[in-house]
PDB file of C-alpha atoms and ligand atoms in Angstrom:
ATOM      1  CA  UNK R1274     116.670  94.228  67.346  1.00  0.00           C
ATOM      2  CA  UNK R1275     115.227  90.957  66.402  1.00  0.00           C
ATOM      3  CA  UNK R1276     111.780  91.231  64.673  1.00  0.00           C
ATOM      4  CA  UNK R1277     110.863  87.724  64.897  1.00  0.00           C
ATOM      5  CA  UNK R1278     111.522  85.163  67.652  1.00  0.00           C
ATOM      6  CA  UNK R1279     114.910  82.512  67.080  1.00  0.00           C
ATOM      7  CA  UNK R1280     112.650  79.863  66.854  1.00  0.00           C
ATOM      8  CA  UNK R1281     110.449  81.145  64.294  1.00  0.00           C
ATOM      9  CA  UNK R1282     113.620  82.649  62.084  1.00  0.00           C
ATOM     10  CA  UNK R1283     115.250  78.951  62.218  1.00  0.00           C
ATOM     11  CA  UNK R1284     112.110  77.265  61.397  1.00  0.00           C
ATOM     12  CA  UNK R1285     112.421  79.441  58.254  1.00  0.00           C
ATOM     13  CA  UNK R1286     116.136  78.465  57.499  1.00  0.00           C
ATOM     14  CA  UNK R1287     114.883  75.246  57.697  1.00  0.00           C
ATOM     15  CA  UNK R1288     111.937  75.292  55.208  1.00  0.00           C
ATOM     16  CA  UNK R1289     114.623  76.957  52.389  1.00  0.00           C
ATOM     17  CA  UNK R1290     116.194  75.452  49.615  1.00  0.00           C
ATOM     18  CA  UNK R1291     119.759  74.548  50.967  1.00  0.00           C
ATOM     19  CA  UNK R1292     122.602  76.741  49.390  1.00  0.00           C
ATOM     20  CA  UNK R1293     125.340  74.873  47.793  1.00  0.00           C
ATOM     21  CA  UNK R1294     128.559  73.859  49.178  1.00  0.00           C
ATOM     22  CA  UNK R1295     130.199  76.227  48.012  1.00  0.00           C
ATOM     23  CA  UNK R1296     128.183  78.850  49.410  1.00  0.00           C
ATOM     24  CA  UNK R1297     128.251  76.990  52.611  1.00  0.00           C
ATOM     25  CA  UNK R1298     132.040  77.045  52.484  1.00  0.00           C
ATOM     26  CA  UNK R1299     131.866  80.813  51.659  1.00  0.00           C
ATOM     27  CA  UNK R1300     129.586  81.403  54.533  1.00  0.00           C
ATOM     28  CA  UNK R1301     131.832  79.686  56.713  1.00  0.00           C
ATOM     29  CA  UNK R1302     135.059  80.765  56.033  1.00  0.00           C
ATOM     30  CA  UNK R1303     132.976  84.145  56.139  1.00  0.00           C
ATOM     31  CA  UNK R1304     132.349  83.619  59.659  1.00  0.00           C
ATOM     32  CA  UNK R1305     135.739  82.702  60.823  1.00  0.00           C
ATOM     33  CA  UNK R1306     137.841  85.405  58.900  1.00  0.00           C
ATOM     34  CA  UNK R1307     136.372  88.642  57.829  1.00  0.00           C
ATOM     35  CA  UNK R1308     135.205  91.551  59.909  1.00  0.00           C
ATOM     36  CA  UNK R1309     131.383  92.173  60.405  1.00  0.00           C
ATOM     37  CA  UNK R1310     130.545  88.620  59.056  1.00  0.00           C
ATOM     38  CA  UNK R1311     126.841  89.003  59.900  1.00  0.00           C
ATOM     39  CA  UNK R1312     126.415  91.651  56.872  1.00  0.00           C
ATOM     40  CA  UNK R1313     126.585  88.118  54.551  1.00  0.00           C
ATOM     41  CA  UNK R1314     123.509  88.094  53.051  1.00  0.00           C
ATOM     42  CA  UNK R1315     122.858  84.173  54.237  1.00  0.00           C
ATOM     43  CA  UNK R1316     120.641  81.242  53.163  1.00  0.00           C
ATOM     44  CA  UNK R1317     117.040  82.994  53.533  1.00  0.00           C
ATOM     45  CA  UNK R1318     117.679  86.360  51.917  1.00  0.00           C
ATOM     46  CA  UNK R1319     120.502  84.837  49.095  1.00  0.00           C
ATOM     47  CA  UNK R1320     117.748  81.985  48.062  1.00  0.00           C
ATOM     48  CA  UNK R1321     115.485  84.692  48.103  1.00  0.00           C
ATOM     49  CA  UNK R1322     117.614  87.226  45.647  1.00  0.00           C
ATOM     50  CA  UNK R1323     117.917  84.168  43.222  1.00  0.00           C
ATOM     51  CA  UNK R1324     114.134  83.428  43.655  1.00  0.00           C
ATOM     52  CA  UNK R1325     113.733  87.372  43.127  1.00  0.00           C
ATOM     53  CA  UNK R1326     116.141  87.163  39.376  1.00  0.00           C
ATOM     54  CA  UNK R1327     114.536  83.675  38.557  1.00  0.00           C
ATOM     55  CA  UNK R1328     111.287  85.178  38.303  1.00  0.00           C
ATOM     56  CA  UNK R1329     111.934  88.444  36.136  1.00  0.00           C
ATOM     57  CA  UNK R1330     113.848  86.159  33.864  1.00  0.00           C
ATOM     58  CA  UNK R1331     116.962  88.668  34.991  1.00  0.00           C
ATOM     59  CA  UNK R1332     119.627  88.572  32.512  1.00  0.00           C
ATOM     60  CA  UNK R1333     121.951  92.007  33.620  1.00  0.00           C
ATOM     61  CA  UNK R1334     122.300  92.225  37.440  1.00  0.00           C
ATOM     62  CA  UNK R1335     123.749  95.080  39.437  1.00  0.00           C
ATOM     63  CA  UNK R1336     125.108  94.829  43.050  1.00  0.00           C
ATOM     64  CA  UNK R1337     126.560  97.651  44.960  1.00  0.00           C
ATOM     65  CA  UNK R1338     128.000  96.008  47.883  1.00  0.00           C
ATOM     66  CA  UNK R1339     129.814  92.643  48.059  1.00  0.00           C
ATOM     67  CA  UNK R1340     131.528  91.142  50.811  1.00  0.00           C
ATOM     68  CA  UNK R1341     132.476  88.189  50.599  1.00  0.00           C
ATOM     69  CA  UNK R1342     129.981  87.299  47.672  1.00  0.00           C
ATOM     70  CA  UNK R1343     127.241  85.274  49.073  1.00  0.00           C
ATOM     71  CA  UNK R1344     124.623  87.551  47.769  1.00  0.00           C
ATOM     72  CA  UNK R1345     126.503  87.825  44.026  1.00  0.00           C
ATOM     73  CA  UNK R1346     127.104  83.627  43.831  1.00  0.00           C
ATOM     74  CA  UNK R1347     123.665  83.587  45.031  1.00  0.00           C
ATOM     75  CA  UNK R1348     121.940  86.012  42.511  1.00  0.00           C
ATOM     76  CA  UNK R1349     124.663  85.173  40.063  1.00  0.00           C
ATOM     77  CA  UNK R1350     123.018  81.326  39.742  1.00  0.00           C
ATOM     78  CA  UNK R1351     119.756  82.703  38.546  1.00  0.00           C
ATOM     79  CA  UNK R1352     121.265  83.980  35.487  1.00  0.00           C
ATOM     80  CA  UNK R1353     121.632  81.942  32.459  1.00  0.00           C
ATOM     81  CA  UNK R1354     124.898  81.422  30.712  1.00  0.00           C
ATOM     82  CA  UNK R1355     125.369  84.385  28.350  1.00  0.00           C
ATOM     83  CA  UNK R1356     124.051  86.211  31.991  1.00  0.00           C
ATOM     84  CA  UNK R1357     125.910  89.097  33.599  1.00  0.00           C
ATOM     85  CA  UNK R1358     126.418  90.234  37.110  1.00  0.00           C
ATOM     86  CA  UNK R1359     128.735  93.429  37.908  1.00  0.00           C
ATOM     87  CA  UNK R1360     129.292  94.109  41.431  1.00  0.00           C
ATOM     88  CA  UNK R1361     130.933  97.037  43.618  1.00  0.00           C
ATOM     89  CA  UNK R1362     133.250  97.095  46.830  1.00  0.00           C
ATOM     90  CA  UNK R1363     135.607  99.628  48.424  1.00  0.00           C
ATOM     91  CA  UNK R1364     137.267  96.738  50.839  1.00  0.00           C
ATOM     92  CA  UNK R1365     140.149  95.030  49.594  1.00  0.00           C
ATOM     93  CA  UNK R1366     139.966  92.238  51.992  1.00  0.00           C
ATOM     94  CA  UNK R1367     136.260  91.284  51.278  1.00  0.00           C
ATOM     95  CA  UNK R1368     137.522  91.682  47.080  1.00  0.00           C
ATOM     96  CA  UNK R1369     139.934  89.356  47.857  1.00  0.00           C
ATOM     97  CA  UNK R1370     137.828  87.073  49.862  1.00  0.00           C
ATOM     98  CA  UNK R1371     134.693  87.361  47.199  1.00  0.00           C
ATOM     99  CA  UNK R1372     137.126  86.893  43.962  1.00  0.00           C
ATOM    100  CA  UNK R1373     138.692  83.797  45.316  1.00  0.00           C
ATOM    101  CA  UNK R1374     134.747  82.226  45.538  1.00  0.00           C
ATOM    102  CA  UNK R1375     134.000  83.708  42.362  1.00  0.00           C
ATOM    103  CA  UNK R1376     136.709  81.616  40.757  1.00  0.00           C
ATOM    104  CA  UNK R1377     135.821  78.112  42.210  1.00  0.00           C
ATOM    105  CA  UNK R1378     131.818  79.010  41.406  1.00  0.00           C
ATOM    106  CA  UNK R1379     130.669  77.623  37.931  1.00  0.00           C
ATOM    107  CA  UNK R1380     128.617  81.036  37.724  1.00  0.00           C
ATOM    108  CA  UNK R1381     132.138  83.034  38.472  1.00  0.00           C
ATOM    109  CA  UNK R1382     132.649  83.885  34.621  1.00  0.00           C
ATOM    110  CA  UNK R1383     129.261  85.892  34.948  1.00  0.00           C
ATOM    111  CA  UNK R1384     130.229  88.068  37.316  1.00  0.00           C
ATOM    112  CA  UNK R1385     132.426  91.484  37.443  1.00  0.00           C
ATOM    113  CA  UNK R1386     133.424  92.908  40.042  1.00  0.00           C
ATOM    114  CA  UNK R1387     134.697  96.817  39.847  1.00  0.00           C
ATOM    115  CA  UNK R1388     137.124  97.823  42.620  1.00  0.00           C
ATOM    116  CA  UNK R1389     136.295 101.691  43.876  1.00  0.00           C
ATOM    117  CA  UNK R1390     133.265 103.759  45.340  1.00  0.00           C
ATOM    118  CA  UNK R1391     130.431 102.312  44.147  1.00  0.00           C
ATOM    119  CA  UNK R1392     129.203 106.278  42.830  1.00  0.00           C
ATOM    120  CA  UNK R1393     132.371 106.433  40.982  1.00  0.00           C
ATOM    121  CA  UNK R1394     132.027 102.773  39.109  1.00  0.00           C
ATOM    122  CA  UNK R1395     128.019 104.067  38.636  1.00  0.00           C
ATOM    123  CA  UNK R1396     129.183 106.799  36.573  1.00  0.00           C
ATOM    124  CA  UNK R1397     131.069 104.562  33.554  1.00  0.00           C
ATOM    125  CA  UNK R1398     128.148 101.751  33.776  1.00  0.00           C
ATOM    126  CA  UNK R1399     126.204 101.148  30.846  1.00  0.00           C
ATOM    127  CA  UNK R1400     122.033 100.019  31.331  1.00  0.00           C
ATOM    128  CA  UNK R1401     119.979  98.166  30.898  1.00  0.00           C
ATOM    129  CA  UNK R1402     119.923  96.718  34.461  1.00  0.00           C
ATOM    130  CA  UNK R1403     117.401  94.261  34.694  1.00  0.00           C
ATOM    131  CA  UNK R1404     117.809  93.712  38.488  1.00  0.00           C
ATOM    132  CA  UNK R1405     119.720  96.162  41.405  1.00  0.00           C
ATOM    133  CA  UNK R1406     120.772  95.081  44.746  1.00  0.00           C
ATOM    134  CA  UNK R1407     121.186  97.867  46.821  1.00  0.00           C
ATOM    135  CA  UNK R1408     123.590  96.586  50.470  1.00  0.00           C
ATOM    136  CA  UNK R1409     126.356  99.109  50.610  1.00  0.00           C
ATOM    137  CA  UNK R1410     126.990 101.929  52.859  1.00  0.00           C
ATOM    138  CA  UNK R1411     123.692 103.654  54.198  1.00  0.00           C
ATOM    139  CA  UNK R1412     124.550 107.318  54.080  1.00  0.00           C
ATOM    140  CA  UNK R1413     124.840 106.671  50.005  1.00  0.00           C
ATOM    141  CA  UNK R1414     121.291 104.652  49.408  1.00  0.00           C
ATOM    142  CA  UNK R1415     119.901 107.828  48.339  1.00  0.00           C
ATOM    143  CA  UNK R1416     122.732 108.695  46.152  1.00  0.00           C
ATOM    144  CA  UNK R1417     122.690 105.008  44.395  1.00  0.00           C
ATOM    145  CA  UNK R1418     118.871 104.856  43.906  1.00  0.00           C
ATOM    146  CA  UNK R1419     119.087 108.675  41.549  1.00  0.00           C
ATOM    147  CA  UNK R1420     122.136 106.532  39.509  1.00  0.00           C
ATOM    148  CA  UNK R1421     120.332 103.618  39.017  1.00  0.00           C
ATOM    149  CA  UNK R1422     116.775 103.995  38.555  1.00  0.00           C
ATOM    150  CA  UNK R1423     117.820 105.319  34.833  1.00  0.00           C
ATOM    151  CA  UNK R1424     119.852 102.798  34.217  1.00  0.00           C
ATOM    152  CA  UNK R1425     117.125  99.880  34.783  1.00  0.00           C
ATOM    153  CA  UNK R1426     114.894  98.748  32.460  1.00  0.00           C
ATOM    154  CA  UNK R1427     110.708  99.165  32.560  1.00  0.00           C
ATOM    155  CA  UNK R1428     109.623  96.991  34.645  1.00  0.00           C
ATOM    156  CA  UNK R1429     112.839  96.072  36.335  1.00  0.00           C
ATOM    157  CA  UNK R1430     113.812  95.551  40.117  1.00  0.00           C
ATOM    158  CA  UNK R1431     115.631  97.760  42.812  1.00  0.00           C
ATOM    159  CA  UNK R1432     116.178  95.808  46.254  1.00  0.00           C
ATOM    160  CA  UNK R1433     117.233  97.727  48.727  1.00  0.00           C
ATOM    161  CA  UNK R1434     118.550  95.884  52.138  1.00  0.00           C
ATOM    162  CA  UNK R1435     118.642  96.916  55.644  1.00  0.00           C
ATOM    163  CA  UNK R1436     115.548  99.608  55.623  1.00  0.00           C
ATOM    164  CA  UNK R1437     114.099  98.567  58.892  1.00  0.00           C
ATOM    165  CA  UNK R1438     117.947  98.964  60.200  1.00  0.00           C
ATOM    166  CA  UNK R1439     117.060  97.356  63.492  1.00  0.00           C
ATOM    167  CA  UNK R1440     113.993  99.625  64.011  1.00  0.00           C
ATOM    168  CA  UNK R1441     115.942 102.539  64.171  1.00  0.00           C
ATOM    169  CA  UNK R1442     113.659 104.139  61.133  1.00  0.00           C
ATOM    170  CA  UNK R1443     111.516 104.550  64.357  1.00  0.00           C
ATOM    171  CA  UNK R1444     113.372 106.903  65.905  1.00  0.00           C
ATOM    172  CA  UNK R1445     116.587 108.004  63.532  1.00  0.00           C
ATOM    173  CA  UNK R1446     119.108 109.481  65.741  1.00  0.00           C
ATOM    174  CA  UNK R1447     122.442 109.301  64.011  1.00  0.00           C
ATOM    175  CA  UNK R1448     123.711 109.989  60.130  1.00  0.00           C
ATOM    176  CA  UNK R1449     122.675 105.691  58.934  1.00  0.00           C
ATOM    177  CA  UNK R1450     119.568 105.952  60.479  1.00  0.00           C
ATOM    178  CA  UNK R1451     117.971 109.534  59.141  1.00  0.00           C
ATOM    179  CA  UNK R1452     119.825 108.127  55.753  1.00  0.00           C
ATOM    180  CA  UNK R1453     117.795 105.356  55.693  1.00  0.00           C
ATOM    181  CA  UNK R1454     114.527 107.178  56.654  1.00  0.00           C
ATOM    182  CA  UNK R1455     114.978 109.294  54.148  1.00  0.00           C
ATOM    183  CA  UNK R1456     115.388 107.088  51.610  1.00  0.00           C
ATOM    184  CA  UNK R1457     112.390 105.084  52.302  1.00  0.00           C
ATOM    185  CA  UNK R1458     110.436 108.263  52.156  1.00  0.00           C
ATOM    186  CA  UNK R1459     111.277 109.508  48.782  1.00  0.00           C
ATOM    187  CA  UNK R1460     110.852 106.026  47.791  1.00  0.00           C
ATOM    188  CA  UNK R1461     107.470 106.159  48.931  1.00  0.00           C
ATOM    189  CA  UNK R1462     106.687 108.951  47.520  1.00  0.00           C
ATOM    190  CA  UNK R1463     108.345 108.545  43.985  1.00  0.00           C
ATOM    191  CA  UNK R1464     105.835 107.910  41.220  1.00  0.00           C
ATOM    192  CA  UNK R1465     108.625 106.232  39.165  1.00  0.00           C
ATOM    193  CA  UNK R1466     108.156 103.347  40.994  1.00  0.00           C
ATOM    194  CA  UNK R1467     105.991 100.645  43.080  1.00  0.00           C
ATOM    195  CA  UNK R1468     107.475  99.881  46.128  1.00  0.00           C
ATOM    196  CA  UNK R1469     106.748  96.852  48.834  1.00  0.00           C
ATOM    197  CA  UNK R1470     108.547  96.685  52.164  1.00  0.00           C
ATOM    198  CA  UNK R1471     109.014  93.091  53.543  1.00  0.00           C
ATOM    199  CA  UNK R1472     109.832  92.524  57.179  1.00  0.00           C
ATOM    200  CA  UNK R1473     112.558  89.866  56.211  1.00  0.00           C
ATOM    201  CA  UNK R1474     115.424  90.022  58.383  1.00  0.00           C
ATOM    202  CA  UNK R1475     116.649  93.722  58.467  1.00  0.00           C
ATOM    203  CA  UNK R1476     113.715  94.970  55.786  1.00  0.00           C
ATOM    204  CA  UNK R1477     113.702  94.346  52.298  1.00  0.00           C
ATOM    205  CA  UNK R1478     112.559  97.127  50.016  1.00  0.00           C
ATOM    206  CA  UNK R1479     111.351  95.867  46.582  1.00  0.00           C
ATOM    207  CA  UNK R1480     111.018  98.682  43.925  1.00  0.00           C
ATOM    208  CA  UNK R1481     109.777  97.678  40.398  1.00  0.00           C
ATOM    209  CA  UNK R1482     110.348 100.289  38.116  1.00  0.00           C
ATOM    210  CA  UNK R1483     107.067 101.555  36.279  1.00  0.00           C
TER     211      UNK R1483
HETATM  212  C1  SAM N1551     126.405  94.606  53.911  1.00  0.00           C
HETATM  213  S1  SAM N1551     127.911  94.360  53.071  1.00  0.00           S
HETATM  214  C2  SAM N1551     127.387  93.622  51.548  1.00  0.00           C
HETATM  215  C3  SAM N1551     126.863  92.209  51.728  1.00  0.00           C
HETATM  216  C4  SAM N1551     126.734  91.474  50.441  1.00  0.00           C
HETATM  217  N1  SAM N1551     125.843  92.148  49.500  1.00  0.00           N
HETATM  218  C5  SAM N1551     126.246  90.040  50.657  1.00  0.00           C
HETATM  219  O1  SAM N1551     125.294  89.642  49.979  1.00  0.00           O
HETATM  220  O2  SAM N1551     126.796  89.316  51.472  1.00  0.00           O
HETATM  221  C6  SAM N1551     128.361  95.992  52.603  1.00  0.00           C
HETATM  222  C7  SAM N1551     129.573  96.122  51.708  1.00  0.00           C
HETATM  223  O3  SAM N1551     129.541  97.431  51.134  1.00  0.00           O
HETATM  224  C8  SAM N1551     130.865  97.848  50.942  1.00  0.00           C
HETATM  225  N2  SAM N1551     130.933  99.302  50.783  1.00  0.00           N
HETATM  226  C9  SAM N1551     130.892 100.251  51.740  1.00  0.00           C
HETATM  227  N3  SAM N1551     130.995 101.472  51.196  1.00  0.00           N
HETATM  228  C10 SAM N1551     131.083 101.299  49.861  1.00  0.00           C
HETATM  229  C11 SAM N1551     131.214 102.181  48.747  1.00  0.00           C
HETATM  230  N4  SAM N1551     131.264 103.518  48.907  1.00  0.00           N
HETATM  231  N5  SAM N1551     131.293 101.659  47.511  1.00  0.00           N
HETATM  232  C12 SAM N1551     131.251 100.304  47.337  1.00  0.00           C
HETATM  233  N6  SAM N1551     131.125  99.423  48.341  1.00  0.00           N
HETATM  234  C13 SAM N1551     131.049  99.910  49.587  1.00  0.00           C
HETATM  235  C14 SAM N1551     131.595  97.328  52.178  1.00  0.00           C
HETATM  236  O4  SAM N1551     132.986  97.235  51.926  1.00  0.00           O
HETATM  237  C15 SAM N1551     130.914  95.982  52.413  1.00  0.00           C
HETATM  238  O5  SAM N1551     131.670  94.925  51.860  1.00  0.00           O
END
């Protein structure tokens, strides 16, 4: 499901900052080789993520989830030098993909990336987090909110991608869908945190941490 009319979503594209060329490149070469190439996070929702780490002065960034990279290069150029990002991914392909990017990026020495289940990596991961980026498999969000909400710092961001999940929070039928439900109702619900859904692309859940 679209939520917002081509026109309107381009118009958009077209009043952001411009990636870089490398991101471009990564995009691209996104596009023509891996599997699934629409879960890239893309121009709105990566400039967006940097905006996001820009403006909590983020220094310690965790991503659980990441493709071919778009959203770590993108987050990853918020952070200032002595800045680190450690990110998670089960898929060898999309590691390969990602590491090769990370290596021609200027931000690439930031970045970590730990090869496994994102719930196993969790376990040996040291806080304070001062920003999370939640865009892994749905069945788990639950699981990886309880791990990280500890390990951020007061005050510090959880997003969460994907909650709308086409509109089928509406009407969850399968195992993704009452996953995702479910984990924007305990969200709701948990006094730990203050929590704004945005309607950008597939739903954006911000959660600072009280
Ligand atoms: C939506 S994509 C991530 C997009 C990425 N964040 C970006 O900005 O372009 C989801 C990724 O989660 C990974 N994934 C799925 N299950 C996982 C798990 N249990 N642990 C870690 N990563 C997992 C997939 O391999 C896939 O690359």
């Amino acid at each position: 499901m679209d939520f917002i009319s081509e026109d309107i979503e381009n118009y958009a594209y077209e009043h952001t900052e411009a990636e870089n060329p490398l991101l471009e490149a990564l995009e691209k070469e996104t596009y023509e080789t891996l599997e699934i190439p629409q879960m890239t996070t893309g121009r709105i929702e990566g400039r967006f993520l940097k905006l996001l780490a820009q403006l909590i002065g983020a220094k310690r960034i965790l991503e659980i989830g990441t493709f071919g990279g778009y959203g770590t290069l993108s987050m990853a150029e918020a952070l200032p030098a002595d800045g680190t990002l450690v990110t998670c991914d089960v898929d060898p392909v999309a590691i390969a993909f990602a590491r090769k990017y990370f290596a021609k990026s200027g931000h690439g020495h930031k970045i970590t990336l730990l090869e496994g289940p994102a719930l196993e990596s969790l376990k040996a991961l040291p806080g304070p987090f001062d920003m999370a980026f939640i865009d892994a498999d749905k069945e788990n969000y639950l699981n990886y909110y309880e791990a990280i909400l500890p390990l951020m710092r007061q005050g510090g961001l959880i997003v969460a991608d994907n909650v709308l999940w086409s509109g089928r929070v509406l009407n969850p039928i399968d195992s993704s869908d009452k996953a995702i439900h479910k984990f924007n109702q305990t969200i709701r619900q948990d006094s730990r945190v203050e929590p704004v859904m945005l309607t950008v692309r597939d739903g954006i859940y911000c959660i600072r941490k009280r």
